[in-house]
């Protein structure tokens, strides 16, 4: 039966995480860790693992208690609300890949081992088909992976590379690769990872569909995070409209800003809808199509929300001190992760008549 | 969270689907599909078919002869009707006056009027807007002066949809000029045969006739035709506006239009290439398709909320705004996909008996123009934004 | 020296035409002829020819006294202002083609003979490269031409058709072809023209560049017409905003409508600019590039102006009786003539790096 | 109608072009190109080069040492500067205070202050905005109380661009609270070394430092530092706003950005395909390029009109609105073209000495964020629309 309410379990999960972040990980703390190495807070990471947040991202067979689309959505929406910069996305995607590889992931979900997923390359930013990193017959890897999120603190890399025509998944110990860590303009850390005849372990032969599942799940996470961020950005903006006075009246009394705020609300509702849809389709035959739809729409709406929030605030939102500037950066830069607006529009076009 | 229909709902969906397959006449579905406009005969015919099945007055409570459906059932019914290209039921009697009489009518009004709505004996139309009172309905001026046991009505109504087919009209009229503008308005029922009424057609932008002006000169209406209390008509008007808003997103129509665009773009060629393979056209189409996919869920979420709360909230204005934008964008794509083949005036077609574009597309440009009304009528999108500003943003 | 003023000659031409149309060809008259066969007013056509309007579209060598981009712009902007439905576009394009073919065009410019240009086909609506109408060795034509503007009253057709790989221009007597006349949804007339081994006269062998020039000139005419229409549409709309009252105040006092009117004004100014540019480049090496830029921008702005004018008026602009509805129809349908927004955007993309 | 430069103007263009080729230092042009921000030393150096040539104070009348250029010459000069990636002259002394002193300053103020602006001895900054007075400048609260032959200033200014490099500030202060808010404002010159002034940096969204807060606590300023009449500062503020608006469309900057996007999109690959060959990206780029081509002409038309009338009209607000939209759109394309390569925080780059994207692109995301200011500062685009509403639409 059609039901848009969260299940009791998920509501509790959401409440737990939201409460934890509100008490322990407010925006000031976030900003104090997000832009300096290691670009997150290791002790809070451990606490979040202990709360079971990460276990909610994996299914029971793999030691978790969730792992379905709506579980992912609930966790990442709460993280987005708080603009959290912990590397939960690489954890989620690693979990999906380790599940597919039937590897134990206890240390991952406990938060004691960091995994990062190395797919993108400078000339293959979004499309698996463009990957050129290679593995030889001895499973030694060569190539460069770019923007490996969480790569700055990873113990292991899960690497997509080609052995002949076959796209496989390998595991590499971080110590064996050349890792160039850096911080991101929207907070959090990443790395360039270079392989030069680097030894690796083959995890999955012909990993195309496992990688697609990890990407679909990652996209749902990003879209949910964006919805969480858009909600907060919108609320702060509307509150500002009520309080800020110009020309002797609250700027929220200007009809132009009112209607633009309504348009923000509309796009947020639409973004929430398509994300719900994509989450419900994860693992199904149309998972990638709906994931692409969601990521395309988020690309458009996140930009609208970020730019309008700044414009309607005026100068104050251009400052580092004001939370909106950080939400806006993350909302914009999410388009650079796991495929941008146009990439996903092209994917939807490719699937235009197949659905 | 579960986006799927229950087994009962799925069974209902099948029932509706086979009913439509068996009972919707081809010539009617085809007129809906090609946008050539339905004749009065077709509308009457479909009205009778639905009434016979008991599925005409889907918004009516059981005690008045409605089927007693849940909001989800109503949604499924609408969805299936669109899928089958069934006509929309002419709403003025069944979906507007009916619910008003259920709530505000006297027993006698209910007993005499409701059956004639169902049977199709009466065709009602709506007398709300006036030349000087569109979005600002409360400023209406049509006057009803009480003289004995009659009101004497003078004034003018406009935008009266399908008034040319109607024999009755329900009107908002001014019975008092005291207090706020909203306070002196009354809701009265008028027989269009009454002396002093003149109906004049308004020709629309694309050349069609679907709305009218209605002029009242010393028209005598029995006081018994007042619905609710005198000077309390505004309450009824507001009730009607908020009462029945499922379907306001027009998701079904947009799905029809999306299919239409895909069909056209697959058939239309630019050289040897199908238009749908043109990256720019495909991108525009895919973007609206994504918006529509989201709107399906937004629509269901609002429906679900309405079901939980027992009434739709002001968020339904979002459905109106975005729903019309999506449909208008699709109508734009349908038109532009045809290129020069969209240029002929439909009234001049057929002279040489040549097919100008793919089948069923002759009216595409006309439909694009006609469809601009959807963001104006029923509370313009600007009014909807004002409503949301007050109710949700609280600005 | 940079100068955006009209030359004295062109100002007089513009004044003459504007005055004539204001006195002799007001919107009510236009609407009474535009939608009924022959879809224009033959006696006014003759008067306009006598005023020398059409001679301004040809250069001196061909018996005119103009023919440059700005001449075309001046004439068609005035025609657009008045929403005139006379077949001046086919006349202009025919004149360019007859000039290229070194044919006498006295009767054309005098308005005594009607020519129509037959280029578009059902499967070749915009691109010369897609044309499939053929000519055999005896110059007999076969094929269907669609939306031949002015074709309903033409004495002659100038037809683009292929002889082998070569795109040629032919002249056909209207009586020799099958002509299916009809009116257009935005007023004016056209025809489908069918050729079936129809006798023709070869005017230009390898006519690609002559056709491109005719199309470039036609595009400048359409863009200028659109600018003229947008100006009037905008003025009527702003006046309506001042007069129409809702909620006890002029609707022009609502900030949302004010800002949207400003955006209309901005796009009209931009459209005027790109049209001036295209007109100044006609006959130059970048003529087609700037023509495409102009037609693309007009496609976007004309739609914005038409839709916003209707929306800001409300219901009244949806009626046949109100002038805006007719301006809006023409503004929208201009996108269906000589290449639409996307067609011309694609052409600009094709020339992205060549300019 | 003639869109071409005259022979004299073309000769001038060549002169400017070769001057720039010979005198613009590479390290400065390259800092402009890659968006890494100019150092104070670079800005000073370029200031001196221009002043030596007599081309620093291009907006000044000849009698004050300006070159006496026509608007078209000024336009050509700006165009060529952009083409060569010359820095924009820091405007506060040369292009803002200078013209104010020409019109409102005493002979003594002109004689002492103007030469020090040209020489670069004084670096002026602007004290207009306050935390509570942004777009609504007239509501400013910083107070200047007259005590003997001094004003005592208390209050706070904000958004003071490059104030960290300045030794002087011109301020709008409140000298009276009577009458309309505009009436009690005065324009005063303040030495930043005066006791009681504190400058604090504001860190911007992308992490950079270009604006400041300036706090005034019992700051004593000689009455001789008043420019114009007391309580008539609003006239000066308005004069400044309307005085010099060539370049407001930012056409030159947008042309730089367009070239940048084309370069990136040619170098960046998606698989084996260049990004510029992706139809959707190319379409977005072409659309902005068309808008920019139109803006070039719109800009020239307004310039021509200003030249004919002797002053720019309110239509220049169109240049501000559309000019910033175009440039922001191009900055968006530059950023998104880089894909994941745009993600690093520029401050963290170079740690591993690896090139992240094509040359000169490291700051692309930062520039996109920083550039959002252009539609806010200098009269937000909303304020510009309000101005056009009043002046052109007369609504």
mmCIF file of N, CA, C and O in Angstrom, chain A residues 35 39 123 125-126 130 144 146-147 149 180-185 192 244 246-247 260 303 307 310-311 314-316 318-320 325 329 332-333 336 342 345-346, chain D residues 131 135-136 159 202-205 269-271 278 280 284 329 332 335-336 339-345 348 351-352 354-356 366 368-370 372-373 375-376 382:
data_model
loop_
_atom_site.group_PDB
_atom_site.id
_atom_site.type_symbol
_atom_site.label_atom_id
_atom_site.label_comp_id
_atom_site.label_asym_id
_atom_site.label_seq_id
_atom_site.Cartn_x
_atom_site.Cartn_y
_atom_site.Cartn_z
ATOM 1 N N UNK A 35 38.089 21.976 6.575
ATOM 2 C CA UNK A 35 39.023 22.621 5.642
ATOM 3 C C UNK A 35 40.494 22.450 6.042
ATOM 4 O O UNK A 35 41.358 23.078 5.464
ATOM 5 N N UNK A 39 40.667 16.796 7.271
ATOM 6 C CA UNK A 39 39.423 17.201 6.615
ATOM 7 C C UNK A 39 38.184 16.473 7.122
ATOM 8 O O UNK A 39 37.167 16.390 6.434
ATOM 9 N N UNK A 123 40.572 11.956 -17.631
ATOM 10 C CA UNK A 123 39.836 11.892 -18.893
ATOM 11 C C UNK A 123 38.623 10.962 -18.820
ATOM 12 O O UNK A 123 37.999 10.673 -19.847
ATOM 13 N N UNK A 125 36.003 11.271 -16.158
ATOM 14 C CA UNK A 125 35.491 11.783 -14.889
ATOM 15 C C UNK A 125 34.232 11.075 -14.409
ATOM 16 O O UNK A 125 34.019 10.939 -13.212
ATOM 17 N N UNK A 126 33.393 10.633 -15.351
ATOM 18 C CA UNK A 126 32.078 10.150 -14.931
ATOM 19 C C UNK A 126 31.693 8.779 -15.504
ATOM 20 O O UNK A 126 30.887 8.084 -14.930
ATOM 21 N N UNK A 130 34.882 4.967 -20.056
ATOM 22 C CA UNK A 130 36.060 5.745 -20.446
ATOM 23 C C UNK A 130 37.318 5.378 -19.658
ATOM 24 O O UNK A 130 38.397 5.898 -19.922
ATOM 25 N N UNK A 144 46.097 6.756 -13.335
ATOM 26 C CA UNK A 144 45.859 7.807 -12.342
ATOM 27 C C UNK A 144 44.367 7.918 -12.048
ATOM 28 O O UNK A 144 43.551 7.995 -12.962
ATOM 29 N N UNK A 146 41.473 10.182 -10.076
ATOM 30 C CA UNK A 146 41.347 11.581 -9.659
ATOM 31 C C UNK A 146 40.159 11.757 -8.719
ATOM 32 O O UNK A 146 39.187 10.995 -8.778
ATOM 33 N N UNK A 147 40.259 12.771 -7.866
ATOM 34 C CA UNK A 147 39.159 13.091 -6.956
ATOM 35 C C UNK A 147 38.641 11.852 -6.241
ATOM 36 O O UNK A 147 37.447 11.580 -6.250
ATOM 37 N N UNK A 149 37.406 10.542 -3.321
ATOM 38 C CA UNK A 149 36.862 11.112 -2.092
ATOM 39 C C UNK A 149 37.216 10.229 -0.903
ATOM 40 O O UNK A 149 37.050 9.010 -0.963
ATOM 41 N N UNK A 180 48.264 11.586 -3.268
ATOM 42 C CA UNK A 180 48.437 13.041 -3.102
ATOM 43 C C UNK A 180 47.167 13.585 -2.480
ATOM 44 O O UNK A 180 46.149 13.743 -3.153
ATOM 45 N N UNK A 181 47.209 13.822 -1.186
ATOM 46 C CA UNK A 181 45.981 14.228 -0.492
ATOM 47 C C UNK A 181 45.725 15.724 -0.630
ATOM 48 O O UNK A 181 46.654 16.508 -0.795
ATOM 49 N N UNK A 182 44.480 16.100 -0.593
ATOM 50 C CA UNK A 182 44.143 17.522 -0.585
ATOM 51 C C UNK A 182 42.743 17.726 -0.031
ATOM 52 O O UNK A 182 41.966 16.772 0.080
ATOM 53 N N UNK A 183 42.476 18.988 0.295
ATOM 54 C CA UNK A 183 41.145 19.336 0.767
ATOM 55 C C UNK A 183 40.296 19.827 -0.385
ATOM 56 O O UNK A 183 40.818 20.236 -1.428
ATOM 57 N N UNK A 184 39.003 19.787 -0.187
ATOM 58 C CA UNK A 184 38.073 20.186 -1.239
ATOM 59 C C UNK A 184 37.529 21.585 -0.981
ATOM 60 O O UNK A 184 37.435 22.014 0.173
ATOM 61 N N UNK A 185 37.180 22.263 -2.030
ATOM 62 C CA UNK A 185 36.727 23.645 -1.874
ATOM 63 C C UNK A 185 35.440 23.715 -1.054
ATOM 64 O O UNK A 185 35.159 24.716 -0.411
ATOM 65 N N UNK A 192 44.470 12.462 -5.176
ATOM 66 C CA UNK A 192 44.847 11.865 -6.440
ATOM 67 C C UNK A 192 45.615 10.603 -6.093
ATOM 68 O O UNK A 192 46.442 10.599 -5.160
ATOM 69 N N UNK A 244 15.493 40.395 8.094
ATOM 70 C CA UNK A 244 16.299 41.457 7.515
ATOM 71 C C UNK A 244 15.408 42.585 7.001
ATOM 72 O O UNK A 244 14.468 42.345 6.250
ATOM 73 N N UNK A 246 15.085 46.270 4.941
ATOM 74 C CA UNK A 246 15.628 47.250 4.012
ATOM 75 C C UNK A 246 14.480 48.181 3.666
ATOM 76 O O UNK A 246 13.336 47.740 3.562
ATOM 77 N N UNK A 247 14.805 49.437 3.474
ATOM 78 C CA UNK A 247 13.778 50.412 3.137
ATOM 79 C C UNK A 247 12.634 50.361 4.150
ATOM 80 O O UNK A 247 11.463 50.506 3.804
ATOM 81 N N UNK A 260 10.151 34.153 -5.697
ATOM 82 C CA UNK A 260 11.362 33.357 -5.930
ATOM 83 C C UNK A 260 11.546 32.327 -4.826
ATOM 84 O O UNK A 260 12.027 31.206 -5.074
ATOM 85 N N UNK A 303 21.790 24.025 -7.836
ATOM 86 C CA UNK A 303 22.374 25.288 -8.302
ATOM 87 C C UNK A 303 21.386 26.433 -8.069
ATOM 88 O O UNK A 303 21.760 27.501 -7.585
ATOM 89 N N UNK A 307 22.342 29.484 -5.586
ATOM 90 C CA UNK A 307 22.515 30.821 -6.148
ATOM 91 C C UNK A 307 21.432 31.778 -5.648
ATOM 92 O O UNK A 307 21.706 32.946 -5.351
ATOM 93 N N UNK A 310 22.087 32.807 -2.001
ATOM 94 C CA UNK A 310 23.119 33.855 -1.916
ATOM 95 C C UNK A 310 22.544 35.187 -2.378
ATOM 96 O O UNK A 310 22.667 36.209 -1.696
ATOM 97 N N UNK A 311 21.887 35.169 -3.527
ATOM 98 C CA UNK A 311 21.392 36.428 -4.093
ATOM 99 C C UNK A 311 20.377 37.086 -3.161
ATOM 100 O O UNK A 311 20.384 38.294 -2.978
ATOM 101 N N UNK A 314 22.094 38.583 -0.182
ATOM 102 C CA UNK A 314 23.041 39.673 -0.427
ATOM 103 C C UNK A 314 24.398 39.329 0.167
ATOM 104 O O UNK A 314 24.688 38.153 0.467
ATOM 105 N N UNK A 315 25.222 40.356 0.375
ATOM 106 C CA UNK A 315 26.624 40.184 0.731
ATOM 107 C C UNK A 315 26.891 39.202 1.866
ATOM 108 O O UNK A 315 27.855 38.437 1.800
ATOM 109 N N UNK A 316 26.042 39.172 2.860
ATOM 110 C CA UNK A 316 26.306 38.361 4.050
ATOM 111 C C UNK A 316 26.550 36.893 3.690
ATOM 112 O O UNK A 316 27.397 36.221 4.286
ATOM 113 N N UNK A 318 27.929 35.827 1.153
ATOM 114 C CA UNK A 318 29.229 35.689 0.478
ATOM 115 C C UNK A 318 30.367 35.526 1.475
ATOM 116 O O UNK A 318 31.522 35.414 1.076
ATOM 117 N N UNK A 319 30.045 35.540 2.771
ATOM 118 C CA UNK A 319 31.122 35.480 3.765
ATOM 119 C C UNK A 319 31.293 34.088 4.352
ATOM 120 O O UNK A 319 30.326 33.341 4.517
ATOM 121 N N UNK A 320 32.534 33.799 4.658
ATOM 122 C CA UNK A 320 32.920 32.513 5.235
ATOM 123 C C UNK A 320 32.203 32.275 6.562
ATOM 124 O O UNK A 320 31.871 31.146 6.911
ATOM 125 N N UNK A 325 27.127 30.179 3.020
ATOM 126 C CA UNK A 325 28.200 30.101 2.027
ATOM 127 C C UNK A 325 28.729 28.675 1.924
ATOM 128 O O UNK A 325 29.075 28.210 0.841
ATOM 129 N N UNK A 329 28.422 26.129 -1.310
ATOM 130 C CA UNK A 329 29.567 25.499 -1.973
ATOM 131 C C UNK A 329 29.337 24.008 -2.175
ATOM 132 O O UNK A 329 29.577 23.462 -3.257
ATOM 133 N N UNK A 332 26.719 23.271 -4.891
ATOM 134 C CA UNK A 332 27.233 23.441 -6.247
ATOM 135 C C UNK A 332 28.192 22.304 -6.603
ATOM 136 O O UNK A 332 28.106 21.704 -7.681
ATOM 137 N N UNK A 333 29.081 21.972 -5.680
ATOM 138 C CA UNK A 333 30.143 21.029 -6.021
ATOM 139 C C UNK A 333 29.648 19.587 -6.085
ATOM 140 O O UNK A 333 30.326 18.717 -6.632
ATOM 141 N N UNK A 336 29.794 17.990 -9.305
ATOM 142 C CA UNK A 336 31.070 17.491 -9.829
ATOM 143 C C UNK A 336 31.356 16.059 -9.367
ATOM 144 O O UNK A 336 32.415 15.530 -9.660
ATOM 145 N N UNK A 342 24.632 17.321 -17.067
ATOM 146 C CA UNK A 342 24.588 16.933 -18.480
ATOM 147 C C UNK A 342 24.912 15.462 -18.676
ATOM 148 O O UNK A 342 24.315 14.806 -19.529
ATOM 149 N N UNK A 345 21.811 13.680 -17.866
ATOM 150 C CA UNK A 345 20.773 13.935 -18.870
ATOM 151 C C UNK A 345 21.047 13.066 -20.100
ATOM 152 O O UNK A 345 20.140 12.440 -20.654
ATOM 153 N N UNK A 346 22.301 13.003 -20.484
ATOM 154 C CA UNK A 346 22.662 12.148 -21.623
ATOM 155 C C UNK A 346 22.332 10.687 -21.353
ATOM 156 O O UNK A 346 21.910 9.963 -22.254
ATOM 157 N N UNK D 131 26.550 47.334 8.030
ATOM 158 C CA UNK D 131 25.850 46.055 8.223
ATOM 159 C C UNK D 131 24.335 46.180 8.029
ATOM 160 O O UNK D 131 23.703 45.292 7.479
ATOM 161 N N UNK D 135 21.748 47.595 0.243
ATOM 162 C CA UNK D 135 21.018 48.164 -0.883
ATOM 163 C C UNK D 135 20.304 49.451 -0.464
ATOM 164 O O UNK D 135 20.130 50.356 -1.258
ATOM 165 N N UNK D 136 19.907 49.501 0.799
ATOM 166 C CA UNK D 136 19.215 50.682 1.317
ATOM 167 C C UNK D 136 20.230 51.596 1.980
ATOM 168 O O UNK D 136 20.247 51.773 3.195
ATOM 169 N N UNK D 159 32.175 45.810 3.819
ATOM 170 C CA UNK D 159 32.413 45.537 2.383
ATOM 171 C C UNK D 159 33.443 46.504 1.798
ATOM 172 O O UNK D 159 33.348 46.890 0.642
ATOM 173 N N UNK D 202 37.281 40.494 6.213
ATOM 174 C CA UNK D 202 36.148 39.583 6.037
ATOM 175 C C UNK D 202 36.622 38.474 5.112
ATOM 176 O O UNK D 202 37.104 38.751 4.011
ATOM 177 N N UNK D 203 36.495 37.245 5.564
ATOM 178 C CA UNK D 203 36.884 36.144 4.697
ATOM 179 C C UNK D 203 35.696 35.795 3.818
ATOM 180 O O UNK D 203 34.585 35.629 4.306
ATOM 181 N N UNK D 204 35.925 35.679 2.539
ATOM 182 C CA UNK D 204 34.810 35.435 1.623
ATOM 183 C C UNK D 204 34.562 33.953 1.399
ATOM 184 O O UNK D 204 35.368 33.097 1.783
ATOM 185 N N UNK D 205 33.480 33.672 0.764
ATOM 186 C CA UNK D 205 32.995 32.309 0.548
ATOM 187 C C UNK D 205 34.078 31.370 0.031
ATOM 188 O O UNK D 205 34.184 30.233 0.462
ATOM 189 N N UNK D 269 38.874 16.192 -21.736
ATOM 190 C CA UNK D 269 38.276 15.103 -22.500
ATOM 191 C C UNK D 269 37.338 14.271 -21.632
ATOM 192 O O UNK D 269 37.527 14.123 -20.428
ATOM 193 N N UNK D 270 36.321 13.769 -22.272
ATOM 194 C CA UNK D 270 35.450 12.761 -21.665
ATOM 195 C C UNK D 270 35.674 11.515 -22.492
ATOM 196 O O UNK D 270 35.158 11.416 -23.616
ATOM 197 N N UNK D 271 36.514 10.635 -21.971
ATOM 198 C CA UNK D 271 36.951 9.512 -22.775
ATOM 199 C C UNK D 271 37.864 10.034 -23.865
ATOM 200 O O UNK D 271 38.779 10.801 -23.601
ATOM 201 N N UNK D 278 30.829 17.701 -27.113
ATOM 202 C CA UNK D 278 29.596 17.196 -26.489
ATOM 203 C C UNK D 278 28.460 18.159 -26.832
ATOM 204 O O UNK D 278 28.539 19.350 -26.540
ATOM 205 N N UNK D 280 25.518 18.841 -25.679
ATOM 206 C CA UNK D 280 24.859 19.629 -24.641
ATOM 207 C C UNK D 280 25.775 20.731 -24.126
ATOM 208 O O UNK D 280 25.345 21.870 -23.936
ATOM 209 N N UNK D 284 25.137 24.845 -24.531
ATOM 210 C CA UNK D 284 25.143 25.835 -23.446
ATOM 211 C C UNK D 284 26.133 26.955 -23.757
ATOM 212 O O UNK D 284 25.853 28.137 -23.536
ATOM 213 N N UNK D 329 27.093 33.003 -15.916
ATOM 214 C CA UNK D 329 26.809 31.784 -16.671
ATOM 215 C C UNK D 329 28.103 31.199 -17.234
ATOM 216 O O UNK D 329 28.317 29.982 -17.207
ATOM 217 N N UNK D 332 30.078 29.613 -14.571
ATOM 218 C CA UNK D 332 29.475 28.315 -14.257
ATOM 219 C C UNK D 332 29.979 27.258 -15.245
ATOM 220 O O UNK D 332 30.334 26.150 -14.859
ATOM 221 N N UNK D 335 33.611 26.268 -14.600
ATOM 222 C CA UNK D 335 33.714 25.367 -13.450
ATOM 223 C C UNK D 335 33.247 23.969 -13.801
ATOM 224 O O UNK D 335 33.941 22.979 -13.599
ATOM 225 N N UNK D 336 32.085 23.887 -14.396
ATOM 226 C CA UNK D 336 31.541 22.543 -14.623
ATOM 227 C C UNK D 336 32.302 21.798 -15.699
ATOM 228 O O UNK D 336 32.337 20.570 -15.697
ATOM 229 N N UNK D 339 34.841 19.388 -14.353
ATOM 230 C CA UNK D 339 34.405 18.156 -13.687
ATOM 231 C C UNK D 339 35.083 18.008 -12.346
ATOM 232 O O UNK D 339 35.269 18.994 -11.616
ATOM 233 N N UNK D 340 35.480 16.782 -11.977
ATOM 234 C CA UNK D 340 36.094 16.571 -10.661
ATOM 235 C C UNK D 340 37.374 17.384 -10.475
ATOM 236 O O UNK D 340 37.773 17.654 -9.343
ATOM 237 N N UNK D 341 38.013 17.794 -11.559
ATOM 238 C CA UNK D 341 39.262 18.553 -11.440
ATOM 239 C C UNK D 341 39.039 19.932 -10.817
ATOM 240 O O UNK D 341 39.981 20.607 -10.438
ATOM 241 N N UNK D 342 37.774 20.365 -10.736
ATOM 242 C CA UNK D 342 37.478 21.664 -10.124
ATOM 243 C C UNK D 342 37.341 21.559 -8.605
ATOM 244 O O UNK D 342 37.206 22.570 -7.929
ATOM 245 N N UNK D 343 37.370 20.340 -8.090
ATOM 246 C CA UNK D 343 37.003 20.146 -6.688
ATOM 247 C C UNK D 343 38.036 20.612 -5.657
ATOM 248 O O UNK D 343 37.665 21.039 -4.566
ATOM 249 N N UNK D 344 39.341 20.542 -5.929
ATOM 250 C CA UNK D 344 40.293 20.880 -4.863
ATOM 251 C C UNK D 344 40.187 22.327 -4.388
ATOM 252 O O UNK D 344 39.872 23.229 -5.159
ATOM 253 N N UNK D 345 40.448 22.522 -3.112
ATOM 254 C CA UNK D 345 40.566 23.849 -2.525
ATOM 255 C C UNK D 345 41.911 24.411 -3.000
ATOM 256 O O UNK D 345 42.949 23.815 -2.738
ATOM 257 N N UNK D 348 45.083 24.239 -1.059
ATOM 258 C CA UNK D 348 45.731 22.960 -0.773
ATOM 259 C C UNK D 348 46.453 22.400 -1.983
ATOM 260 O O UNK D 348 46.963 21.291 -1.952
ATOM 261 N N UNK D 351 50.634 20.719 -3.202
ATOM 262 C CA UNK D 351 51.282 19.885 -2.195
ATOM 263 C C UNK D 351 52.030 18.735 -2.833
ATOM 264 O O UNK D 351 53.110 18.358 -2.414
ATOM 265 N N UNK D 352 51.437 18.166 -3.843
ATOM 266 C CA UNK D 352 52.087 17.041 -4.499
ATOM 267 C C UNK D 352 52.649 17.446 -5.843
ATOM 268 O O UNK D 352 53.080 16.609 -6.611
ATOM 269 N N UNK D 354 51.278 18.430 -8.618
ATOM 270 C CA UNK D 354 50.638 17.753 -9.747
ATOM 271 C C UNK D 354 49.656 18.728 -10.365
ATOM 272 O O UNK D 354 49.005 19.514 -9.670
ATOM 273 N N UNK D 355 49.595 18.712 -11.673
ATOM 274 C CA UNK D 355 48.694 19.623 -12.366
ATOM 275 C C UNK D 355 47.301 19.016 -12.367
ATOM 276 O O UNK D 355 47.088 17.926 -12.870
ATOM 277 N N UNK D 356 46.312 19.737 -11.789
ATOM 278 C CA UNK D 356 44.997 19.137 -11.640
ATOM 279 C C UNK D 356 44.140 19.256 -12.883
ATOM 280 O O UNK D 356 43.397 18.371 -13.223
ATOM 281 N N UNK D 366 36.751 28.527 -7.327
ATOM 282 C CA UNK D 366 36.818 29.685 -6.418
ATOM 283 C C UNK D 366 36.311 30.940 -7.119
ATOM 284 O O UNK D 366 35.590 31.749 -6.532
ATOM 285 N N UNK D 368 34.209 31.086 -9.615
ATOM 286 C CA UNK D 368 32.751 30.989 -9.757
ATOM 287 C C UNK D 368 32.069 31.494 -8.484
ATOM 288 O O UNK D 368 31.132 32.298 -8.549
ATOM 289 N N UNK D 369 32.553 31.012 -7.327
ATOM 290 C CA UNK D 369 31.889 31.415 -6.079
ATOM 291 C C UNK D 369 32.096 32.896 -5.807
ATOM 292 O O UNK D 369 31.155 33.614 -5.482
ATOM 293 N N UNK D 370 33.324 33.351 -5.962
ATOM 294 C CA UNK D 370 33.606 34.766 -5.706
ATOM 295 C C UNK D 370 32.763 35.670 -6.604
ATOM 296 O O UNK D 370 32.285 36.721 -6.193
ATOM 297 N N UNK D 372 29.856 35.392 -7.694
ATOM 298 C CA UNK D 372 28.439 35.594 -7.366
ATOM 299 C C UNK D 372 28.207 37.000 -6.813
ATOM 300 O O UNK D 372 27.081 37.488 -6.792
ATOM 301 N N UNK D 373 29.267 37.645 -6.358
ATOM 302 C CA UNK D 373 29.124 38.978 -5.792
ATOM 303 C C UNK D 373 28.664 39.993 -6.836
ATOM 304 O O UNK D 373 28.040 40.998 -6.489
ATOM 305 N N UNK D 375 26.412 40.191 -8.987
ATOM 306 C CA UNK D 375 24.988 40.513 -9.100
ATOM 307 C C UNK D 375 24.433 41.090 -7.790
ATOM 308 O O UNK D 375 23.254 41.402 -7.696
ATOM 309 N N UNK D 376 25.291 41.214 -6.790
ATOM 310 C CA UNK D 376 24.873 41.771 -5.494
ATOM 311 C C UNK D 376 25.460 43.169 -5.289
ATOM 312 O O UNK D 376 24.746 44.103 -4.946
ATOM 313 N N UNK D 382 18.408 43.191 -8.331
ATOM 314 C CA UNK D 382 17.029 43.518 -7.946
ATOM 315 C C UNK D 382 16.850 45.042 -7.896
ATOM 316 O O UNK D 382 15.841 45.577 -8.361
#
